[in-house]
Amino acid sequence: MLLLPRGARRPRGPFPALAAGLGGGSRRGGAAGRCGTPAERGGGRRRMSGDRVDGAAAAPPAPALSARGARIAGGAPGLLDAGFALYVADPFDRERNPQGILNLGTSENKLCFDLIEERFTRPDMNYLEPDLFQYSDTQGTRSFREEIAKFLTDYARAAKALNPEHVADEESHPFQLTVEKLEAALQKAKKQGIRVRALILINPRNPLGDIYPAQLLKECLEFAHRYELHVIMDEIYMLSVYDDTAFTSVLSLDCLPDPERTHFMWGFSKDFGMSGIRVGVLYTTNQEIRKAVNQLAVFHSCPGPVQHILSQFLRDRDWLDNVFFPTNKKRLKEAQNILVDGLADVGIPILKSSAGLYVWADFRKFLKSQTFEAELELWQKLLDKKLLISPGKAFYCYEPGWFRLVFSDSVDKIYLCIQRLEQMLHSFTAEPVTNTASSTADALCNPEKDSSDRPSNTPGKDVSQLKKILVY
């Protein structure tokens, strides 16, 4: 089990500061260039800018960063990062900053803090022992890995008990993944000279909020096996299913086509509303992968007291099954209904969803043109009205006009979101555009009403092994 903070940069090599891009020994700026004899360094005299050597201008000072480091430092922030930075600088607060930015763009579950707060204040959480403050197994404490293995065995409905040694702390629509799409993408990459090594699947899906049918999941695994690709299954929203749609974890499959190349990831951020805890889990039977990830744990291991608290949290099955999970599911569904109803009132349809903390909403008719430039213009108008949501371009959506809105927040903030949306859309004069989307997409984006007159999101028919768990 490996305990590494989620989102931490993975250093390469034994000295992360050097591997991250400090100047190396190349050209004149590296170690070799600075450690020669006085003659090699110019006779011991300090060269100043503009000095000439043999009639030529002196070489400019070596860059402080390697090429890789310079690329990292010079990279432009993504749309989600840029939007979040604006929110952090001007966050909405009912009392102190009511005109601040309302954030429905960051996928966080804020609905059950009262439950988590109460559970964390119980006596079993108040435990401090010397061993929790000392170096431990880089994979994580054995007791924590055992609790994670038991938890995932039960809640992922694993086909067989997970080994804590392996823990390193059908509806069709235009966005539906198919094996044919995977084949086409792979062949396109090959023609471009790109070597594809892995297939990453997020289930439940982000930003769509739907779930891969079991048969499609199996077909994707078979596809990866044919081309010897690793499969990384990110199931971080596994327990955030708020309707009766069946969820199939990769851990529940009886027979994997390629177990050594199939890896499972999960964490506490979404399902438990603990995005600040920064603890995630990697489960893999591949010994070489575990060894490689273990090398990183030296720099990013999870604190002992945090492991103890989360172990107690997972161990309390009575509280999880009878208090937290039922309440979380109920609150997610209620919040989703409120947002969907509000969006419908202002003329914004959504894609049917059943899991996650967000909806995928169709703003296409509000674009001045069917371009991503128009999408970003609309996004900026929303930010000007102090509303942050996530544009489809940030998720590499192939069609402009789609946005992700997070609903796992207080009811009053959802109503305020709708209010600001309505104000902005009424003031934003968009040119009518021809809707070129398929009728299937339009049908899926106009939820049917159930008997309660609420939008219905029901989709159509359609621990025997401890070193596999890495906690990070």
Coordinates of C-alpha atoms in Angstrom, one line a residue:
M1 CA 0.0 0.0 0.0
L2 CA 1.3 3.4 -0.9
L3 CA 0.2 6.6 0.7
L4 CA 0.7 9.6 -1.6
P5 CA -1.2 12.9 -1.6
R6 CA -3.6 13.0 -4.6
G7 CA -2.5 15.5 -7.2
A8 CA 1.1 15.6 -6.0
R9 CA 3.6 15.9 -8.8
R10 CA 5.5 12.7 -9.3
P11 CA 9.3 13.4 -9.2
R12 CA 11.5 11.2 -11.2
G13 CA 14.9 10.0 -10.1
P14 CA 16.4 9.8 -6.6
F15 CA 16.6 13.5 -6.1
P16 CA 13.3 15.1 -7.0
A17 CA 14.4 18.7 -7.0
L18 CA 17.1 17.8 -9.6
A19 CA 14.8 15.6 -11.6
A20 CA 12.2 18.3 -11.7
G21 CA 14.4 20.4 -13.8
L22 CA 17.2 22.2 -12.0
G23 CA 20.2 23.0 -14.3
G24 CA 22.1 19.9 -15.2
G25 CA 25.6 19.4 -16.5
S26 CA 24.9 20.2 -20.1
R27 CA 26.6 23.1 -21.9
R28 CA 28.4 25.5 -19.8
G29 CA 25.8 26.0 -17.1
G30 CA 26.0 22.5 -15.6
A31 CA 28.1 21.1 -12.9
A32 CA 30.9 20.1 -15.2
G33 CA 31.0 23.6 -16.7
R34 CA 31.3 25.2 -13.2
C35 CA 33.8 22.8 -11.6
G36 CA 36.8 22.9 -13.9
T37 CA 40.3 24.4 -13.3
P38 CA 40.7 28.2 -13.0
A39 CA 42.1 28.2 -16.5
E40 CA 39.1 26.4 -17.8
R41 CA 36.9 28.9 -16.0
G42 CA 38.8 31.8 -17.6
G43 CA 42.0 32.0 -15.6
G44 CA 40.1 32.6 -12.3
R45 CA 38.9 36.0 -13.4
R46 CA 35.1 36.5 -13.1
R47 CA 33.7 37.1 -16.5
M48 CA 31.2 39.9 -16.7
S49 CA 28.4 40.2 -19.2
G50 CA 29.8 41.5 -22.5
D51 CA 33.3 40.0 -22.0
R52 CA 34.7 38.5 -25.2
V53 CA 36.6 35.2 -25.5
D54 CA 38.8 34.8 -28.6
G55 CA 37.0 37.7 -30.3
A56 CA 33.6 36.2 -29.6
A57 CA 30.9 37.3 -27.2
A58 CA 30.8 35.3 -24.0
A59 CA 28.2 32.6 -23.7
P60 CA 25.0 33.8 -22.0
P61 CA 24.4 32.5 -18.5
A62 CA 22.9 29.0 -18.3
P63 CA 19.2 28.8 -17.8
A64 CA 18.0 28.1 -14.2
L65 CA 15.8 25.3 -15.4
S66 CA 16.2 22.4 -17.7
A67 CA 14.1 22.2 -20.9
R68 CA 11.5 20.1 -19.1
G69 CA 11.4 22.4 -16.1
A70 CA 11.0 25.4 -18.4
R71 CA 8.1 23.7 -20.2
I72 CA 6.4 23.1 -16.8
A73 CA 7.0 26.6 -15.5
G74 CA 5.9 28.2 -18.8
G75 CA 2.8 26.2 -19.3
A76 CA -0.5 28.2 -19.4
P77 CA -3.0 27.2 -16.8
G78 CA -6.0 25.2 -18.0
L79 CA -9.5 26.7 -18.1
L80 CA -10.5 25.0 -14.9
D81 CA -7.4 26.3 -13.1
A82 CA -7.9 29.8 -14.4
G83 CA -11.6 29.8 -13.4
F84 CA -10.7 28.5 -9.9
A85 CA -8.0 31.1 -9.4
L86 CA -10.6 33.8 -10.1
Y87 CA -13.0 32.2 -7.6
V88 CA -10.3 32.0 -4.9
A89 CA -9.6 35.7 -5.4
D90 CA -13.3 36.6 -5.0
P91 CA -15.2 33.8 -3.3
F92 CA -18.9 34.1 -2.6
D93 CA -19.9 34.4 1.1
R94 CA -23.4 35.2 2.2
E95 CA -22.3 37.6 4.9
R96 CA -18.9 38.9 4.0
N97 CA -19.0 38.8 0.1
P98 CA -22.5 38.3 -1.2
Q99 CA -21.4 39.6 -4.7
G100 CA -18.5 37.2 -4.9
I101 CA -18.1 34.4 -7.4
L102 CA -20.4 31.5 -6.9
N103 CA -18.5 28.3 -7.6
L104 CA -20.5 25.5 -9.3
G105 CA -17.5 24.5 -11.3
T106 CA -15.4 22.6 -8.8
S107 CA -16.5 19.0 -8.3
E108 CA -16.8 18.8 -4.5
N109 CA -19.4 17.2 -2.3
K110 CA -20.4 19.7 0.4
L111 CA -23.7 18.1 1.3
C112 CA -22.7 15.9 4.3
F113 CA -20.2 17.8 6.3
D114 CA -22.5 17.7 9.3
L115 CA -22.4 13.9 9.3
I116 CA -18.6 13.7 8.8
E117 CA -18.0 16.4 11.5
E118 CA -20.1 14.4 14.0
R119 CA -18.3 11.1 13.2
F120 CA -14.8 12.7 13.4
T121 CA -15.5 14.0 16.9
R122 CA -16.2 10.6 18.4
P123 CA -13.7 9.2 20.9
D124 CA -12.3 6.5 18.6
M125 CA -10.8 9.2 16.4
N126 CA -8.9 10.7 19.3
Y127 CA -5.9 8.3 19.2
L128 CA -2.3 9.3 19.2
E129 CA 0.5 6.8 19.5
P130 CA 4.3 7.2 18.8
D131 CA 4.2 4.9 15.9
L132 CA 1.8 7.1 14.0
F133 CA 4.4 9.9 14.1
Q134 CA 7.3 7.8 12.9
Y135 CA 8.3 6.4 9.5
S136 CA 6.2 3.5 8.5
D137 CA 5.8 1.2 5.5
T138 CA 5.9 3.4 2.5
Q139 CA 2.8 1.7 1.2
G140 CA 0.8 2.7 4.3
T141 CA 0.2 1.1 7.7
R142 CA -0.9 -2.5 7.4
S143 CA -4.1 -1.8 9.5
F144 CA -5.1 1.0 7.0
R145 CA -4.5 -1.2 4.0
E146 CA -6.5 -4.0 5.6
E147 CA -9.5 -1.7 6.2
I148 CA -9.3 -0.4 2.6
A149 CA -9.2 -4.0 1.2
K150 CA -12.2 -5.0 3.3
F151 CA -14.1 -1.8 2.4
L152 CA -13.5 -2.2 -1.4
T153 CA -14.3 -5.9 -1.3
D154 CA -17.7 -5.1 0.1
Y155 CA -18.7 -1.8 -1.6
A156 CA -17.2 -2.5 -5.0
R157 CA -18.8 -6.0 -4.8
A158 CA -15.4 -7.5 -5.7
A159 CA -15.4 -10.9 -7.3
K160 CA -13.0 -12.1 -4.6
A161 CA -11.6 -10.6 -1.4
L162 CA -9.0 -8.0 -2.2
N163 CA -5.4 -8.6 -0.9
P164 CA -4.3 -5.6 1.2
E165 CA -0.7 -6.3 0.0
H166 CA -1.9 -5.2 -3.5
V167 CA -3.3 -1.9 -2.2
A168 CA -1.0 1.1 -2.9
D169 CA -2.3 3.5 -0.4
E170 CA -26.8 0.8 -21.9
E171 CA -28.1 3.7 -23.4
S172 CA -26.6 5.2 -26.5
H173 CA -26.0 8.9 -27.1
P174 CA -23.4 11.1 -29.0
F175 CA -21.0 11.1 -26.0
Q176 CA -21.3 7.3 -25.4
L177 CA -18.0 5.5 -25.7
T178 CA -17.8 2.5 -28.0
V179 CA -15.1 0.1 -29.0
E180 CA -15.4 1.4 -32.6
K181 CA -14.5 4.9 -31.3
L182 CA -11.5 3.5 -29.4
E183 CA -10.3 1.6 -32.5
A184 CA -10.6 4.8 -34.6
A185 CA -8.7 6.9 -32.1
L186 CA -6.0 4.3 -31.7
Q187 CA -5.5 4.0 -35.5
K188 CA -5.4 7.8 -35.8
A189 CA -2.7 8.0 -33.1
K190 CA -0.6 5.4 -34.9
K191 CA -0.8 7.3 -38.1
Q192 CA 0.4 10.4 -36.2
G193 CA 3.4 8.4 -34.8
I194 CA 2.0 8.4 -31.3
R195 CA 2.5 5.3 -29.3
V196 CA -0.5 4.6 -27.1
R197 CA 0.3 2.8 -23.9
A198 CA -2.8 3.0 -21.7
L199 CA -6.6 3.4 -21.7
I200 CA -8.0 5.5 -18.8
L201 CA -11.7 5.1 -18.0
I202 CA -13.6 7.2 -15.4
N203 CA -16.6 5.3 -14.1
P204 CA -19.0 6.9 -13.2
R205 CA -18.1 9.3 -15.9
N206 CA -16.9 12.9 -15.5
P207 CA -18.3 15.2 -16.8
L208 CA -21.3 13.3 -18.1
G209 CA -22.6 11.8 -14.9
D210 CA -23.6 8.4 -16.4
I211 CA -22.3 4.9 -15.8
Y212 CA -20.6 2.4 -18.2
P213 CA -22.9 -0.6 -18.7
A214 CA -21.2 -3.9 -17.6
Q215 CA -21.0 -5.2 -21.2
L216 CA -19.3 -2.1 -22.6
L217 CA -16.8 -2.2 -19.7
K218 CA -15.9 -5.8 -20.6
E219 CA -15.6 -4.8 -24.3
C220 CA -13.2 -2.0 -23.4
L221 CA -11.1 -4.3 -21.4
E222 CA -10.9 -6.8 -24.3
F223 CA -10.0 -4.0 -26.7
A224 CA -7.1 -3.0 -24.4
H225 CA -6.0 -6.6 -24.1
R226 CA -5.8 -7.0 -27.9
Y227 CA -3.4 -4.1 -28.1
E228 CA -1.5 -4.8 -24.9
L229 CA -2.6 -1.5 -23.3
H230 CA -2.8 -0.8 -19.6
V231 CA -6.2 0.0 -18.3
I232 CA -6.5 2.6 -15.5
M233 CA -10.0 2.5 -14.0
D234 CA -10.7 5.6 -12.0
E235 CA -13.8 4.9 -9.9
I236 CA -13.6 7.9 -7.6
Y237 CA -17.3 8.5 -7.9
M238 CA -18.1 4.8 -7.3
L239 CA -20.4 5.5 -4.3
S240 CA -22.0 8.7 -5.6
V241 CA -24.7 6.9 -7.5
Y242 CA -28.0 8.6 -6.6
D243 CA -30.6 6.6 -8.5
D244 CA -31.2 2.9 -9.1
T245 CA -28.9 2.4 -12.0
A246 CA -26.6 -0.6 -11.6
F247 CA -22.9 0.3 -11.2
T248 CA -20.3 -2.3 -12.1
S249 CA -16.9 -1.9 -10.6
V250 CA -13.9 -3.5 -12.5
L251 CA -13.2 -5.2 -9.2
S252 CA -16.5 -7.1 -9.4
L253 CA -15.7 -8.8 -12.7
D254 CA -15.0 -12.5 -12.3
C255 CA -12.4 -12.7 -15.0
L256 CA -10.2 -9.9 -16.3
P257 CA -8.7 -10.3 -19.8
D258 CA -5.4 -8.9 -18.6
P259 CA -5.1 -8.6 -14.8
E260 CA -1.5 -7.5 -14.9
R261 CA -2.4 -4.5 -17.0
T262 CA -5.7 -3.6 -15.2
H263 CA -5.4 -1.0 -12.3
F264 CA -8.0 0.4 -10.0
M265 CA -8.1 3.8 -8.5
W266 CA -10.4 5.3 -5.8
G267 CA -10.2 8.0 -3.2
F268 CA -11.9 9.8 -0.3
S269 CA -12.4 13.2 -2.1
K270 CA -15.7 12.7 -3.9
D271 CA -17.7 9.9 -2.2
F272 CA -16.9 11.1 1.3
G273 CA -16.7 14.8 0.6
M274 CA -13.1 15.0 1.8
S275 CA -11.3 16.7 -1.1
G276 CA -9.0 18.4 1.4
I277 CA -7.8 15.0 2.9
R278 CA -5.9 14.2 -0.3
V279 CA -5.7 10.4 0.1
G280 CA -6.3 8.0 -2.7
V281 CA -6.0 4.3 -3.4
L282 CA -4.3 2.3 -6.2
Y283 CA -5.1 -1.4 -6.4
T284 CA -3.0 -3.4 -8.8
T285 CA -1.8 -7.0 -9.0
N286 CA 1.2 -5.9 -11.1
Q287 CA 4.3 -6.2 -8.8
E288 CA 6.5 -4.0 -11.1
I289 CA 3.9 -1.2 -11.0
R290 CA 3.7 -1.4 -7.2
K291 CA 7.5 -1.2 -6.9
A292 CA 7.6 1.8 -9.2
V293 CA 4.9 3.7 -7.3
N294 CA 6.5 2.7 -3.9
Q295 CA 9.6 4.6 -5.0
L296 CA 7.5 7.8 -5.0
A297 CA 6.0 7.2 -1.6
V298 CA 9.2 8.2 0.1
F299 CA 8.4 11.8 -0.8
H300 CA 4.6 11.7 -0.7
S301 CA 3.5 9.3 2.1
C302 CA 0.3 9.7 4.0
P303 CA 0.6 10.9 7.7
G304 CA 0.0 8.2 10.3
P305 CA -2.7 10.1 12.2
V306 CA -4.7 10.6 8.9
Q307 CA -4.4 6.8 8.2
H308 CA -5.8 6.0 11.7
I309 CA -8.8 8.4 11.3
L310 CA -9.7 7.1 7.9
S311 CA -9.3 3.5 9.2
Q312 CA -11.9 4.2 11.9
F313 CA -14.1 5.8 9.4
L314 CA -14.1 2.8 7.1
R315 CA -14.4 0.4 10.0
D316 CA -17.8 1.8 11.2
R317 CA -20.0 -0.1 8.8
D318 CA -23.1 0.5 10.8
W319 CA -22.7 4.3 10.5
L320 CA -21.8 4.1 6.8
D321 CA -24.7 1.8 5.9
N322 CA -27.4 3.4 8.0
V323 CA -26.4 7.0 8.3
F324 CA -23.8 8.3 5.8
F325 CA -24.5 6.5 2.5
P326 CA -28.4 6.7 2.6
T327 CA -28.3 10.4 3.6
N328 CA -25.7 11.3 1.0
K329 CA -27.6 9.5 -1.7
K330 CA -30.9 11.3 -0.7
R331 CA -29.2 14.7 -0.5
L332 CA -27.4 14.2 -3.9
K333 CA -30.7 13.3 -5.6
E334 CA -32.6 16.2 -4.0
A335 CA -29.9 18.7 -5.0
Q336 CA -29.7 17.3 -8.5
N337 CA -33.5 17.6 -8.9
I338 CA -33.4 21.2 -7.8
L339 CA -30.7 22.2 -10.3
V340 CA -32.3 20.3 -13.1
D341 CA -35.7 21.9 -12.5
G342 CA -34.1 25.3 -12.3
L343 CA -32.1 24.8 -15.5
A344 CA -35.3 23.7 -17.3
D345 CA -37.1 26.8 -16.1
V346 CA -34.5 29.0 -17.9
G347 CA -34.5 26.8 -21.0
I348 CA -31.3 24.7 -20.4
P349 CA -31.7 20.9 -21.0
I350 CA -29.3 18.4 -19.5
L351 CA -28.0 15.0 -20.4
K352 CA -29.6 12.3 -18.3
S353 CA -27.3 11.3 -15.4
S354 CA -27.3 9.0 -12.5
A355 CA -24.0 9.5 -10.6
G356 CA -21.4 12.0 -9.8
L357 CA -21.8 15.5 -8.4
Y358 CA -22.7 17.4 -11.6
V359 CA -24.9 17.6 -14.7
W360 CA -23.8 18.1 -18.3
A361 CA -25.9 21.0 -19.6
D362 CA -26.6 22.1 -23.1
F363 CA -26.1 25.8 -23.7
R364 CA -25.7 25.5 -27.4
K365 CA -28.7 27.8 -28.3
F366 CA -27.1 30.6 -26.3
L367 CA -23.9 30.7 -28.4
K368 CA -23.5 33.4 -30.9
S369 CA -21.9 30.9 -33.2
Q370 CA -21.2 27.2 -33.0
T371 CA -17.5 27.7 -32.1
F372 CA -15.4 27.3 -29.0
E373 CA -14.6 31.0 -29.2
A374 CA -18.3 31.6 -28.6
E375 CA -18.3 29.1 -25.8
L376 CA -15.5 30.9 -24.0
E377 CA -17.2 34.2 -24.6
L378 CA -20.3 32.8 -22.9
W379 CA -18.2 31.4 -20.1
Q380 CA -16.6 34.8 -19.6
K381 CA -20.0 36.5 -19.5
L382 CA -21.0 34.0 -16.7
L383 CA -17.8 34.9 -14.8
D384 CA -18.7 38.6 -15.2
K385 CA -22.0 37.7 -13.4
K386 CA -20.0 36.0 -10.7
L387 CA -20.9 32.5 -11.6
L388 CA -18.2 29.8 -12.2
I389 CA -19.2 26.7 -14.1
S390 CA -17.0 24.5 -16.3
P391 CA -16.9 24.8 -20.1
G392 CA -16.9 21.7 -22.3
K393 CA -13.6 22.8 -23.9
A394 CA -11.9 22.1 -20.6
F395 CA -13.0 18.4 -20.9
Y396 CA -12.0 18.2 -24.6
C397 CA -15.6 18.1 -25.7
Y398 CA -15.7 17.9 -29.5
E399 CA -18.8 20.1 -29.7
P400 CA -19.1 23.7 -28.3
G401 CA -21.9 24.7 -26.0
W402 CA -21.8 22.1 -23.3
F403 CA -21.0 23.0 -19.7
R404 CA -20.7 21.1 -16.4
L405 CA -22.5 22.4 -13.4
V406 CA -21.9 20.9 -9.9
F407 CA -25.0 20.5 -7.7
S408 CA -23.5 19.0 -4.5
D409 CA -23.8 22.2 -2.6
S410 CA -26.4 24.0 -0.4
V411 CA -29.8 24.6 -1.8
D412 CA -29.6 28.3 -1.5
K413 CA -26.4 28.4 -3.6
I414 CA -28.2 26.3 -6.3
Y415 CA -31.1 28.8 -6.3
L416 CA -28.6 31.7 -6.5
C417 CA -26.9 30.0 -9.4
I418 CA -30.2 29.8 -11.3
Q419 CA -30.9 33.4 -10.5
R420 CA -27.6 34.6 -11.8
L421 CA -27.9 32.4 -14.9
E422 CA -31.3 33.8 -15.7
Q423 CA -30.1 37.4 -15.3
M424 CA -27.1 36.8 -17.5
L425 CA -29.0 34.9 -20.3
H426 CA -31.6 37.6 -20.5
S427 CA -28.9 40.2 -20.9
F428 CA -26.8 38.2 -23.2
T429 CA -28.2 38.6 -26.7
A430 CA -27.2 35.5 -28.6
E431 CA -27.8 35.1 -32.3
P432 CA -30.1 32.2 -33.1
V433 CA -28.1 29.3 -34.5
T434 CA -29.1 26.2 -36.3
N435 CA -29.1 23.2 -34.0
T436 CA -27.1 20.5 -35.8
A437 CA -27.1 18.0 -32.9
S438 CA -28.7 14.7 -33.5
S439 CA -32.3 14.0 -32.5
T440 CA -30.9 11.4 -30.1
A441 CA -28.9 14.1 -28.2
D442 CA -32.0 16.4 -28.1
A443 CA -34.1 13.6 -26.7
L444 CA -31.6 12.8 -24.1
C445 CA -31.3 16.4 -23.1
N446 CA -35.0 16.9 -22.5
P447 CA -35.7 14.8 -19.4
E448 CA -39.0 13.2 -19.1
K449 CA -41.2 14.1 -16.1
D450 CA -42.0 11.5 -13.6
S451 CA -45.2 11.3 -11.4
S452 CA -43.8 14.0 -9.1
D453 CA -43.3 16.3 -12.1
R454 CA -39.6 16.2 -11.5
P455 CA -37.2 15.5 -14.4
S456 CA -36.5 11.8 -14.6
N457 CA -32.8 10.7 -14.9
T458 CA -33.5 7.0 -15.2
P459 CA -31.6 5.7 -18.2
G460 CA -33.1 3.5 -20.8
K461 CA -32.9 -0.3 -20.7
D462 CA -30.2 -1.0 -21.7
V463 CA -8.7 -9.6 0.8
S464 CA -6.9 -12.9 -0.6
Q465 CA -4.0 -10.9 -2.1
L466 CA -2.0 -6.9 1.1
K467 CA 0.7 -5.4 -1.3
K468 CA -1.7 -4.6 -4.2
I469 CA -3.1 -1.6 -2.3
L470 CA -1.2 1.7 -2.7
V471 CA -2.6 4.7 -0.8
Y472 CA -1.6 8.1 -2.1

